[in-house]
CSV table of C-alpha atoms and ligand atoms in Angstrom, one decimal:
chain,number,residue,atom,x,y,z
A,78,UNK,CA,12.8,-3.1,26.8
A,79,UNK,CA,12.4,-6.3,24.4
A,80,UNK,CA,14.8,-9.6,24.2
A,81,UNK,CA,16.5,-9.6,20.9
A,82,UNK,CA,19.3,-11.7,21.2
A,83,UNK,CA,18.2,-14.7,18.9
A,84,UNK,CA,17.3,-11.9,16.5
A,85,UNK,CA,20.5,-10.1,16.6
A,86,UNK,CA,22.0,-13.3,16.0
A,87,UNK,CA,19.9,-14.2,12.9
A,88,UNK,CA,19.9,-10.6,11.5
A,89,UNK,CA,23.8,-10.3,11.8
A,90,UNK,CA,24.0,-13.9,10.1
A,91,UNK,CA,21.7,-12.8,7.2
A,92,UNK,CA,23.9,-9.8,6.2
A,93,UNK,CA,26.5,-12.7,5.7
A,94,UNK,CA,24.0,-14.1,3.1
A,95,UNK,CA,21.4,-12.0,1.8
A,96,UNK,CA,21.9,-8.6,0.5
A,97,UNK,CA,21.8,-6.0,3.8
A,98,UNK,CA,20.3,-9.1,5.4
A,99,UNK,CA,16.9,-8.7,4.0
A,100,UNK,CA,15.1,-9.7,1.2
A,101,UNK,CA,12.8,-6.5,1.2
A,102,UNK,CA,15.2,-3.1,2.2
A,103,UNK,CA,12.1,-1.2,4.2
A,104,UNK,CA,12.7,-4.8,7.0
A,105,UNK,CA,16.0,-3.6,8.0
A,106,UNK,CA,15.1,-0.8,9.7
A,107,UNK,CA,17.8,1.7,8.2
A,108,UNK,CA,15.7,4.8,8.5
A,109,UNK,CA,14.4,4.3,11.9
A,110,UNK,CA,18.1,2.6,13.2
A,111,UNK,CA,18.9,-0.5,15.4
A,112,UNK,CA,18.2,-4.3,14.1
A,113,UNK,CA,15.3,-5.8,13.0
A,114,UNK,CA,13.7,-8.3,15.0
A,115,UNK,CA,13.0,-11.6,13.1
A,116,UNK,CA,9.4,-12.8,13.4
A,117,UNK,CA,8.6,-16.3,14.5
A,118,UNK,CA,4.8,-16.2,13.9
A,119,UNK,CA,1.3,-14.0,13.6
A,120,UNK,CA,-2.0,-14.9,15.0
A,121,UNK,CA,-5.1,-12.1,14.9
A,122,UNK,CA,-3.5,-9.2,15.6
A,123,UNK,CA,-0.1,-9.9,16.8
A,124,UNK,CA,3.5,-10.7,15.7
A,125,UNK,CA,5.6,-13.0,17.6
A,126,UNK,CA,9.5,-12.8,17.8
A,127,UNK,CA,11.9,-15.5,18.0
A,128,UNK,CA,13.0,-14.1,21.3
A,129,UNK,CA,9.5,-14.5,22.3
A,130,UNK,CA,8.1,-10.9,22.4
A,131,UNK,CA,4.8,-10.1,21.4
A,132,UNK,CA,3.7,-6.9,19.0
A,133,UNK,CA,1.1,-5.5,18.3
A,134,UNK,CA,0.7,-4.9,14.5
A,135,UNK,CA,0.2,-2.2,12.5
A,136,UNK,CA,2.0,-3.1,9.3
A,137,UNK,CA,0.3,-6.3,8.9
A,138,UNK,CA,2.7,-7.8,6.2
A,139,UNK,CA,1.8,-4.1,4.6
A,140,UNK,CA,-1.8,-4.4,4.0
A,141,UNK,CA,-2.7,-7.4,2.6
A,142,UNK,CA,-4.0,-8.9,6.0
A,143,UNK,CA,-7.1,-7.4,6.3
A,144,UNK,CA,-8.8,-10.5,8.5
A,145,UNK,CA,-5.6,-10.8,10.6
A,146,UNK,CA,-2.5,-13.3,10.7
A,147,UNK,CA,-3.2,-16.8,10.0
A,148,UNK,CA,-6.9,-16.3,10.0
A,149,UNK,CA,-8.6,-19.8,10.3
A,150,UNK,CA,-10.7,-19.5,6.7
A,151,UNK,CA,-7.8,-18.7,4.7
A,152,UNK,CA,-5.2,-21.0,5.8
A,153,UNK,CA,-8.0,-23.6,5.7
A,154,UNK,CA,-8.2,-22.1,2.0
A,155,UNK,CA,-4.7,-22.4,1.1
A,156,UNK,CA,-3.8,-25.7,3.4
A,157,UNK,CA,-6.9,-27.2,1.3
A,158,UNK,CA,-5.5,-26.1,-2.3
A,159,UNK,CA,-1.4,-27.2,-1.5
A,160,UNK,CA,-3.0,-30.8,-0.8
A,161,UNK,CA,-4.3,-30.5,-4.5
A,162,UNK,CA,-0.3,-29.6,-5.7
A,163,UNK,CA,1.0,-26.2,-5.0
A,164,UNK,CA,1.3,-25.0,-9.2
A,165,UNK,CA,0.4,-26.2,-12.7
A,166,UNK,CA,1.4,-23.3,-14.7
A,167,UNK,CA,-2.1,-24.3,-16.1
A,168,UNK,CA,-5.5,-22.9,-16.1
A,169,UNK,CA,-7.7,-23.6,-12.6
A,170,UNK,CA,-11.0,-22.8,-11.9
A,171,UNK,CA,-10.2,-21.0,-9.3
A,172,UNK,CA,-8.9,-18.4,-11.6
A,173,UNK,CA,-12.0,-17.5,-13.2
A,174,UNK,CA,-13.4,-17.4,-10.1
A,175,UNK,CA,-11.6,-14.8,-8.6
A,176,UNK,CA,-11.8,-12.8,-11.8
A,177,UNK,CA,-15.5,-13.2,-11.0
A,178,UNK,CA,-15.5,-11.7,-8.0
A,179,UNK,CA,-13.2,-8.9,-8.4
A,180,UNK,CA,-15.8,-8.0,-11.4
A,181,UNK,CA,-18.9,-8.4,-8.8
A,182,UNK,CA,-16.6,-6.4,-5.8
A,183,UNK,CA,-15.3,-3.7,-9.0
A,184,UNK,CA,-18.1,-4.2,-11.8
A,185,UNK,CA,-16.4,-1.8,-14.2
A,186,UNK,CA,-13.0,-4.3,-14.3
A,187,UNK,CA,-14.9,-6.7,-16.7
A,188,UNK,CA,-11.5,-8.7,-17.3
A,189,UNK,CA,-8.7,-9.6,-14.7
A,190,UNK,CA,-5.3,-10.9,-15.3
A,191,UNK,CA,-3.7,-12.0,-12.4
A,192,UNK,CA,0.5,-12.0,-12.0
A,193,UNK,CA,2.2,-12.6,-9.0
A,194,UNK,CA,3.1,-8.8,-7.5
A,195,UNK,CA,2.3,-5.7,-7.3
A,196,UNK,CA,5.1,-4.4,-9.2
A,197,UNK,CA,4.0,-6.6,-12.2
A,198,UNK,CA,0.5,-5.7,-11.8
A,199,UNK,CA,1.8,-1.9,-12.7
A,200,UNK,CA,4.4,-2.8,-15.0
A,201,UNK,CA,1.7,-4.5,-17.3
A,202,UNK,CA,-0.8,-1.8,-16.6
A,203,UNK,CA,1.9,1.1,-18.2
A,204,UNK,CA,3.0,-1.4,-21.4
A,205,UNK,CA,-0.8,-1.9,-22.1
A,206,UNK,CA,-1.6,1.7,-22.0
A,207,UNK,CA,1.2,2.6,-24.3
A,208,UNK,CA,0.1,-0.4,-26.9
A,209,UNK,CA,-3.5,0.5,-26.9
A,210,UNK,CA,-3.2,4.1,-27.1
A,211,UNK,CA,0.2,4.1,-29.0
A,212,UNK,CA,1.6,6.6,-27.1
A,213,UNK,CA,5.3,6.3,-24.9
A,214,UNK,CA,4.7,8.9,-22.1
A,215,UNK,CA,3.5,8.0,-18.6
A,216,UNK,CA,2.8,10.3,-16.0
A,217,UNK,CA,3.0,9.5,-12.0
A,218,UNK,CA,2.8,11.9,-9.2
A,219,UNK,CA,6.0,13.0,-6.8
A,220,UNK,CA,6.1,10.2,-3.6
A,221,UNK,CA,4.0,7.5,-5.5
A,222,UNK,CA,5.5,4.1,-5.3
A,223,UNK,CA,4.1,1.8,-7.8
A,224,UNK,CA,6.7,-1.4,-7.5
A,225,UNK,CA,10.1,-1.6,-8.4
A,226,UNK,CA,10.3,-1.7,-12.3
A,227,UNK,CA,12.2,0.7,-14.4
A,228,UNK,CA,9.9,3.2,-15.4
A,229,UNK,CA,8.5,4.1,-12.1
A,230,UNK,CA,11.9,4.8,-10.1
A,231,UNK,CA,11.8,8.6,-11.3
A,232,UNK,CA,13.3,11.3,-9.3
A,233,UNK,CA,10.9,14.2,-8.4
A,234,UNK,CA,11.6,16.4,-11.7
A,235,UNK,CA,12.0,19.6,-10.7
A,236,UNK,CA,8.7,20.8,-12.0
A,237,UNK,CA,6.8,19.5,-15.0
A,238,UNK,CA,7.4,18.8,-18.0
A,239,UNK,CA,11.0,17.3,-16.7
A,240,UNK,CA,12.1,13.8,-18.3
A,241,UNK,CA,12.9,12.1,-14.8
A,242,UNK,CA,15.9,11.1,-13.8
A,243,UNK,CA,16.1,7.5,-12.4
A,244,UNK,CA,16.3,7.7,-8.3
A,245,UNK,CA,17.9,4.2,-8.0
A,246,UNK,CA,20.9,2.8,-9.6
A,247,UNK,CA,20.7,0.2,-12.6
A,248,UNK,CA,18.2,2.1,-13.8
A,249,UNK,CA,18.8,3.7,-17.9
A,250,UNK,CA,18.0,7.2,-18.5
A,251,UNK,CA,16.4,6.5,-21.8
A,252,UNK,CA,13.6,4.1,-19.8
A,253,UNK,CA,12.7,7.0,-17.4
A,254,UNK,CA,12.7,9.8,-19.8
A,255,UNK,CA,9.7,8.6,-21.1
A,256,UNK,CA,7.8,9.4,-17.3
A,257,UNK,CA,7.1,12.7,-16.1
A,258,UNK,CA,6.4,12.8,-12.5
A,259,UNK,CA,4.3,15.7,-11.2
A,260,UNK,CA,3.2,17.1,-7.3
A,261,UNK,CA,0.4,15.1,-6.1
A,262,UNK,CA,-2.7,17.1,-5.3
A,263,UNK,CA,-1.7,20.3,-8.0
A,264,UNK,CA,-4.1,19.8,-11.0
A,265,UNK,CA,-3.2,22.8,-12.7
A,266,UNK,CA,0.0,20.9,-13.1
A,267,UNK,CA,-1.3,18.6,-14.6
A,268,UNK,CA,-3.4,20.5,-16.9
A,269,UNK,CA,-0.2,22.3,-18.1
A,270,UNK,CA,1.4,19.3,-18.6
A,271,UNK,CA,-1.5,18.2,-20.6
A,272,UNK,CA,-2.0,21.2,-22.6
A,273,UNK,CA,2.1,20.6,-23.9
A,274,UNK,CA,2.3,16.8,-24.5
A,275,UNK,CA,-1.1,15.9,-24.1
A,276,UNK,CA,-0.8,13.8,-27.5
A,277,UNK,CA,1.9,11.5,-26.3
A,278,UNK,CA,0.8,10.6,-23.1
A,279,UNK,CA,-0.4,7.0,-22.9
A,280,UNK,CA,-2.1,7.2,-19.3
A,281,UNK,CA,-1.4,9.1,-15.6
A,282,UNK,CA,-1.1,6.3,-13.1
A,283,UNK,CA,-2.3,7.1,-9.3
A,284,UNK,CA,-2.3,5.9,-6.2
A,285,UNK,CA,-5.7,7.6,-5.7
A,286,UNK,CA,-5.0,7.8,-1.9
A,287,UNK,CA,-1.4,8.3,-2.2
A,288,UNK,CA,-0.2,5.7,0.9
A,289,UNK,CA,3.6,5.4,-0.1
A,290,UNK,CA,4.6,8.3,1.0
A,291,UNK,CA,2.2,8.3,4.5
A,292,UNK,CA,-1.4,8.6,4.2
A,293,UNK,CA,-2.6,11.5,1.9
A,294,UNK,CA,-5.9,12.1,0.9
A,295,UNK,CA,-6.9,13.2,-2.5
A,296,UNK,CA,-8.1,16.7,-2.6
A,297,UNK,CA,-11.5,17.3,-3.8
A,298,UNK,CA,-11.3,17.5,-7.7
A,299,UNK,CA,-7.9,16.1,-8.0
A,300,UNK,CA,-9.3,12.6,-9.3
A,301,UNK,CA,-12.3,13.9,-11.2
A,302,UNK,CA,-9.6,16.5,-12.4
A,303,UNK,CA,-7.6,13.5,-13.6
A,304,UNK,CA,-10.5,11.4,-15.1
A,305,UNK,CA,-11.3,14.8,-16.9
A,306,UNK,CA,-7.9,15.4,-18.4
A,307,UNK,CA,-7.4,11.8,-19.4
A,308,UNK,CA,-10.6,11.9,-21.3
A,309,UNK,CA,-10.2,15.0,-23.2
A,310,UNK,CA,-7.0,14.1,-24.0
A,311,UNK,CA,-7.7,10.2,-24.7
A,312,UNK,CA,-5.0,9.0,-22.8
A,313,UNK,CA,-5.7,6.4,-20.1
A,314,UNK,CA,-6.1,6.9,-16.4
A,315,UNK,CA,-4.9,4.1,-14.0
A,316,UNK,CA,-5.9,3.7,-10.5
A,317,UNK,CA,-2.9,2.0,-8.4
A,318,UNK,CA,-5.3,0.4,-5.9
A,319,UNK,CA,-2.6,-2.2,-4.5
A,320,UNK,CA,-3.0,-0.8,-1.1
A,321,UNK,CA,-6.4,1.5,-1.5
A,322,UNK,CA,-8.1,-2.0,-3.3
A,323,UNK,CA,-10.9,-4.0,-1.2
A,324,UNK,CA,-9.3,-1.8,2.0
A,325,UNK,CA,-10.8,1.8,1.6
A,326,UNK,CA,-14.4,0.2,0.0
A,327,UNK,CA,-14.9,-3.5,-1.5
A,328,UNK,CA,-14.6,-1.8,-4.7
A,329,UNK,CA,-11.5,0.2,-3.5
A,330,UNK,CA,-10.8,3.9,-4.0
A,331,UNK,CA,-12.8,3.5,-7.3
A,332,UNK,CA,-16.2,2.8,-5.9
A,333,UNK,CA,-14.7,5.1,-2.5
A,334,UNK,CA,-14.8,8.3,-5.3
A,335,UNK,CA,-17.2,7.6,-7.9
A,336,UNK,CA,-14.3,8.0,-10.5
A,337,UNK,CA,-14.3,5.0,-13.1
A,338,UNK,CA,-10.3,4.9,-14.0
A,339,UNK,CA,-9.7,3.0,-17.3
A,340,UNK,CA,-7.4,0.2,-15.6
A,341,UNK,CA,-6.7,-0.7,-11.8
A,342,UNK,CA,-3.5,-2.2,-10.3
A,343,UNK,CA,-4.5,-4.8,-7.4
A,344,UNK,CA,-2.1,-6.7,-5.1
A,345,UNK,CA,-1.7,-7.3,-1.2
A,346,UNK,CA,-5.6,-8.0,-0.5
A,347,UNK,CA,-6.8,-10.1,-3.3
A,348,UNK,CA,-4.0,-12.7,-2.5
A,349,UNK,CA,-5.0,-12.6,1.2
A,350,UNK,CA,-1.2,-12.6,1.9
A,351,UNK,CA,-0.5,-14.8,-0.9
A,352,UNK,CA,1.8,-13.5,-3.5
A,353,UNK,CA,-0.4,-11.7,-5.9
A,354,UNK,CA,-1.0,-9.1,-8.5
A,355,UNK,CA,-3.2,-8.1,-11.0
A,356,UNK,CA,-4.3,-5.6,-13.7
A,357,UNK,CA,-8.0,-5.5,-14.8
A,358,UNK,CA,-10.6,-3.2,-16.5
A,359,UNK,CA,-12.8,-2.8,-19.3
A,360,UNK,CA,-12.3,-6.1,-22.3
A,361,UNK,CA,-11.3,-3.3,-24.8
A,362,UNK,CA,-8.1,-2.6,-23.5
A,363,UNK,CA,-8.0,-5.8,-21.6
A,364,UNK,CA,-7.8,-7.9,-24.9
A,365,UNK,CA,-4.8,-5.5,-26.4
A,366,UNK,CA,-3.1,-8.7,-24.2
A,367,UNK,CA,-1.4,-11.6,-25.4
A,368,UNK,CA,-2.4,-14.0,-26.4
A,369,UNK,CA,-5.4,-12.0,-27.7
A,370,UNK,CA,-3.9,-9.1,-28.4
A,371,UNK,CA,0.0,-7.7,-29.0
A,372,UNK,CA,1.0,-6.8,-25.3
A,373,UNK,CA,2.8,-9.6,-24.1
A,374,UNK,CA,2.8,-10.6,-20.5
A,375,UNK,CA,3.2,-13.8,-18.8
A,376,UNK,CA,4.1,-15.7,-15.6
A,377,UNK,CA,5.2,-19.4,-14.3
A,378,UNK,CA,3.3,-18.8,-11.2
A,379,UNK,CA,0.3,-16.6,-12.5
A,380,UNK,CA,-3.0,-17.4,-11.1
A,381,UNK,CA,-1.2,-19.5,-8.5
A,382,UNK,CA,-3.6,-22.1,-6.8
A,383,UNK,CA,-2.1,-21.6,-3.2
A,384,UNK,CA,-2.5,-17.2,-4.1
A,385,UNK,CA,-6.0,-17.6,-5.6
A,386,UNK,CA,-7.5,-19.4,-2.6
A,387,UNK,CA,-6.2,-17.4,-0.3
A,388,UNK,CA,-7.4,-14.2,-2.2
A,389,UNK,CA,-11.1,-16.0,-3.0
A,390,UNK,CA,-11.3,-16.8,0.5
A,391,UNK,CA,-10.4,-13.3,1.9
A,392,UNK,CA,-12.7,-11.6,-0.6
A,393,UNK,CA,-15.6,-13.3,-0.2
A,394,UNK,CA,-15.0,-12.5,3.7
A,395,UNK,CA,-14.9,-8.6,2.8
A,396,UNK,CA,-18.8,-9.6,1.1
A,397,UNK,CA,-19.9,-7.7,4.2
A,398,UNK,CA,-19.9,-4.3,5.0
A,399,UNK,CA,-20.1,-4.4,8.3
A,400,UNK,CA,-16.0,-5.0,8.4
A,401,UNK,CA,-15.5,-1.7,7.2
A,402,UNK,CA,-17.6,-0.1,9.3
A,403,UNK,CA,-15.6,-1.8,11.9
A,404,UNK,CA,-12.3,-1.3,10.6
A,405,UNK,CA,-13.0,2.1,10.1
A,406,UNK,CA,-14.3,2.2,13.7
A,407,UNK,CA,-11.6,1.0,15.1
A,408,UNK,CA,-9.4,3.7,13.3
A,409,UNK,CA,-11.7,6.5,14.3
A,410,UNK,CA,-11.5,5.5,17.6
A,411,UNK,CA,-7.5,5.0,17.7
A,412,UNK,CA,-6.8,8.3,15.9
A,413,UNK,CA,-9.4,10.6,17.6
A,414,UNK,CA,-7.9,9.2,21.0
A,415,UNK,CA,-4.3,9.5,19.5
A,416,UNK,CA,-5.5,13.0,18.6
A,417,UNK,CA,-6.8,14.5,21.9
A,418,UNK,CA,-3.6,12.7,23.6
A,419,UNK,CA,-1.1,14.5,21.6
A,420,UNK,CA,-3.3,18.2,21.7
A,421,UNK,CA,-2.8,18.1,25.3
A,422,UNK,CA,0.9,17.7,24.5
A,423,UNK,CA,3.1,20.5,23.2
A,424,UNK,CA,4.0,18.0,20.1
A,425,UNK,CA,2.5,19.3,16.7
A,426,UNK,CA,0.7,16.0,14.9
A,427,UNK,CA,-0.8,15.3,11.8
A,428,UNK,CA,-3.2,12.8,11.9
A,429,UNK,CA,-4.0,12.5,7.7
A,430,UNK,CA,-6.3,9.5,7.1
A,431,UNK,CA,-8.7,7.9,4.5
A,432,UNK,CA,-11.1,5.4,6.3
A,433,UNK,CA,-9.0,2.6,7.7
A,434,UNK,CA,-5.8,3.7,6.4
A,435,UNK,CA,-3.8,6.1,8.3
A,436,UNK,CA,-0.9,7.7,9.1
A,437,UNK,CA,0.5,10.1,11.9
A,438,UNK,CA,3.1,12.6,10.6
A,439,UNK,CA,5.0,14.6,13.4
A,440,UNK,CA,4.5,17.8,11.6
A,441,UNK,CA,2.9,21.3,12.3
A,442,UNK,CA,2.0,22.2,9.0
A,443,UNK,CA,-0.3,20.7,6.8
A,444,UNK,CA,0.1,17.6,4.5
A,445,UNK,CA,-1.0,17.1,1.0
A,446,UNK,CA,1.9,15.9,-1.2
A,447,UNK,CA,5.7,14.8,-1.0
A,448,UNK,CA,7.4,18.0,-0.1
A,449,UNK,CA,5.0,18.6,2.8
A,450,UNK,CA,5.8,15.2,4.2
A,451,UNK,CA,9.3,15.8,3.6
A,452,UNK,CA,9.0,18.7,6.2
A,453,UNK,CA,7.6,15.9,8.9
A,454,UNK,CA,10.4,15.8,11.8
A,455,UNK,CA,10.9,12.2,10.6
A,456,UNK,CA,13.7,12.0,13.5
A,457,UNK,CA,10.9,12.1,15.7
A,458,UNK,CA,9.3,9.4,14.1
A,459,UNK,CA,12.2,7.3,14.9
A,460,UNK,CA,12.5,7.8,18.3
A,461,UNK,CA,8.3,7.1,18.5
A,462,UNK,CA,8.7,3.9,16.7
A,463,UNK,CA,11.5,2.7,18.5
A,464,UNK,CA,9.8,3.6,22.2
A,465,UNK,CA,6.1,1.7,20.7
A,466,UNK,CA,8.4,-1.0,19.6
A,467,UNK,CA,9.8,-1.2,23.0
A,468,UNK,CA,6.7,-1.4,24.8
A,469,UNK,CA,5.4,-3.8,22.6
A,470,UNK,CA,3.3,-2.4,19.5
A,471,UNK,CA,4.9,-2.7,15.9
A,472,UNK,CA,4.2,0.5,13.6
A,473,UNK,CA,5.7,0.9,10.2
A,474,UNK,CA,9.4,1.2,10.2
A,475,UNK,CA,9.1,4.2,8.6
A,476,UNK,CA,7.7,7.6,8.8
A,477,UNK,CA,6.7,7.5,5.3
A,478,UNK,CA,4.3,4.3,5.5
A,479,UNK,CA,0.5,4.0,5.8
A,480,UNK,CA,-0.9,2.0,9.3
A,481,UNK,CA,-2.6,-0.7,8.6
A,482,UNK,CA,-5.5,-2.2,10.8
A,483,UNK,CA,-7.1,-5.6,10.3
A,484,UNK,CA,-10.5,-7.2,12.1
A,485,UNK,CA,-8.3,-9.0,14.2
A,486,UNK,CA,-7.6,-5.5,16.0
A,487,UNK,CA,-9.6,-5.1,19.4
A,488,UNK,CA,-10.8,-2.7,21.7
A,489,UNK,CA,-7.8,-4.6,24.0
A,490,UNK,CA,-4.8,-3.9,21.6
A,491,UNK,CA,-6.5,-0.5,21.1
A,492,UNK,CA,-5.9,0.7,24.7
A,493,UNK,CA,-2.4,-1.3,24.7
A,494,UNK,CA,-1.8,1.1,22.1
A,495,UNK,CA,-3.0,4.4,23.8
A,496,UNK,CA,-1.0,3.5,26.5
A,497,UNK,CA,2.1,3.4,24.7
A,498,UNK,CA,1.6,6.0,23.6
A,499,UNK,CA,0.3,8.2,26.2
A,500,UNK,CA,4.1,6.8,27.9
A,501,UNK,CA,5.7,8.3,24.9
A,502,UNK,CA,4.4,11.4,25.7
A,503,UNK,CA,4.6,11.5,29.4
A,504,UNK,CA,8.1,10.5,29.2
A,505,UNK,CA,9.5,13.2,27.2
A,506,UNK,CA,11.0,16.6,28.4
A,507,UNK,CA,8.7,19.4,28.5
B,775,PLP,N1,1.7,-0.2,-5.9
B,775,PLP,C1,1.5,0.2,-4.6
B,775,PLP,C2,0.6,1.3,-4.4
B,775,PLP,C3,2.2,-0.4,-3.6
B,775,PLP,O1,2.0,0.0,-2.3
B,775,PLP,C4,3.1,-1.5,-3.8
B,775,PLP,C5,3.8,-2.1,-2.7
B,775,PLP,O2,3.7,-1.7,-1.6
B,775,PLP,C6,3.2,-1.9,-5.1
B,775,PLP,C7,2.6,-1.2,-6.1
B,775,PLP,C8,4.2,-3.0,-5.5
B,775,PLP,O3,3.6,-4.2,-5.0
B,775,PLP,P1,4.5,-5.5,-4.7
B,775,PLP,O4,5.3,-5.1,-3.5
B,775,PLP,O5,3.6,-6.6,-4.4
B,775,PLP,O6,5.4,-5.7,-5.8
């Protein structure tokens, strides 16, 4: 069992202060039950408490730590940049040259405008589709999280076609009637919905490995369906690479694929754990933006000095391809062993993966969009996390989240993990 006294202490205080005691609601740990622990600091591939336990991580601030916490480069980065003055709300060079390489690492995203979240990154990439197509209606798919603005906090519609209805309070009717959310993984949906509103749809945003609601591939055809569709029907189609971007390939789902998508959403890696965002793709619909164009978007901290370092830095460490074939070692090797541990076990798994991003589902049945996940025993989820958090490895509080892996992760904190794990199973009643 772990020490969590000081972090009791701290997490009770919070809920004085901050609402639920968190400032993001997935920390508190509400789905998997008992307190957070409160993190001290991260080196490679662990987390250190401020009772003094160590973790290791798998949620790795939620992606954007590819290289590890506090690796050397990009703190150097970053500590090097804050000496120069931490903002400026004024153009660096730094800015183009991230742009740069995002176009080199995505050559299709000829412009980049950078904003300082994911959520905005998405938000602009929706209110640039509808001005330069004209068009109001957005389509997203059942499970697919793509940050916390209005438009995309639709209940699953029952079936298409179905204004949504907002699944979080604060949230107007009238601002998510105008998205239609739709299974994941069913083109033929799709192509009905198409085939009835096709003329006011302004673009069908996907994650195009959905990773917000676990790990789920794309089925072969679903994206090429979607580029397809969006074509025909000149709508736009946007790839919501936040997660899937520089982790999956250097050039993200996109280049993963083949597909071309007519914008991309970016976050978490480009800012190398920096608060980041961005929305690029080809300087047609790019320059519908202000100030060239009528789309207005802006931000105080846009193109931040401390963000952009940190994210040139990262990327230009991703300029080799030997870190995914390690990452995506390293997860072979983790799920395959997790895999043959839990077959000689009588507990049904899902192991449902797309290069280094991962997650295992407790499920006997297959997984391929948000109703099948939502028929994973995500109980037994919680009692799993709470044992690997107990013996000392931190997964995703949440039965619904994507692993994440980083090159900090060794063959060490592999077998620390197995061994959890293989305790998990041992321990439980046959
Ligand atoms: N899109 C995807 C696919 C995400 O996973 C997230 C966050 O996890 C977002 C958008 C929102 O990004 P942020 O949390 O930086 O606002």
């Amino acid at each position: 069992m772990i020490k969590n006294k000081k972090s009791s202490e701290i997490f009770d205080k919070a809920q004085q202060y901050i609402p639920g005691g968190v400032n993001s609601p997935v920390r508190a740990f509400k789905s998997i039950g008992g307190k957070p622990f409160i993190v001290d600091k991260g080196t490679g591939a662990y987390l250190y408490d401020i009772d003094g336990n160590r973790f290791t991580d798998y949620v790795m601030s939620w992606g954007p730590l590819i290289l590890g916490h506090a690796h050397k480069p990009v703190i150097e980065a970053i500590t090097k940049a804050a000496l120069k003055g931490s903002s400026f709300g004024a153009s660096t060079k730094a800015e183009l040259e991230l742009a740069m390489i995002v176009n080199e690492l995505m050559p299709w995203v000829e412009k980049l405008r950078t904003v300082s979240s994911g959520t905005e990154a998405c938000m602009t990439a929706i209110r640039l589709a509808r001005g330069a197509t004209g068009r109001q209606l957005v389509v997203k798919f059942d499970g697919g999280y793509h940050g916390h603005s209005d438009a995309f906090l639709v209940k699953a519609g029952s079936g298409l076609a179905t204004g949504g209805l907002p699944a979080s309070g604060g949230v107007p009717e009238k601002v998510t009637e105008a998205t239609l959310s739709l299974p994941y993984n069913d083109i033929e949906k799709v192509k009905q919905c198409f085939a009835e509103k096709g003329n006011d749809i302004a673009a069908v945003i996907v994650e195009p490995v959905a990773a917000n609601m676990g790990v789920i591939p794309p089925t072969p055809g679903f994206l090429q369906g979607l580029r397809d569709l969006t074509r025909e029907h000149k709508a736009l189609l946007i790839f919501d690479e936040v997660i899937t971007g520089f982790r999956v390939a250097r050039g993200g789902a996109a280049e993963l694929f083949d597909i071309k998508p007519d914008l991309v959403c970016l976050g978490k890696i480009l800012g190398g754990g920096m608060p980041i965002g961005g929305v690029g793709g080809n300087a047609d619909i790019m320059d519908y933006l202000a100030p060239e164009g009528p789309v207005y978007q802006a931000g105080t901290l846009s193109g931040n000095p401390l963000s952009t370092a940190a994210g040139i830095e990262t990327l230009k460490s991703l300029d080799d391809h030997r870190v995914y074939t390690y990452l995506k070692q390293y997860t072979d090797d983790l799920t395959g062993e997790i895999t043959s541990l839990f077959d000689k076990s009588d507990i049904d798994i899902r192991l449902s993966k797309v290069e280094s991003l991962f997650t295992l589902f407790f499920a006997g049945h297959d997984i391929y969009d948000f109703d099948s996940v939502n028929k994973a025993n995500m109980n037994m989820y919680s009692e799993f996390f709470t044992h690997m958090l107990n013996r000392g490895v931190y997964l995703p509080p949440s039965g619904y989240e994507a692993w994440f892996v980083s090159t900090a992760h060794q063959q060490e904190q592999l077998e620390y993990t197995i061994n959890a794990i293989r305790t998990f199973i041992d321990g439980r009643p046959e």
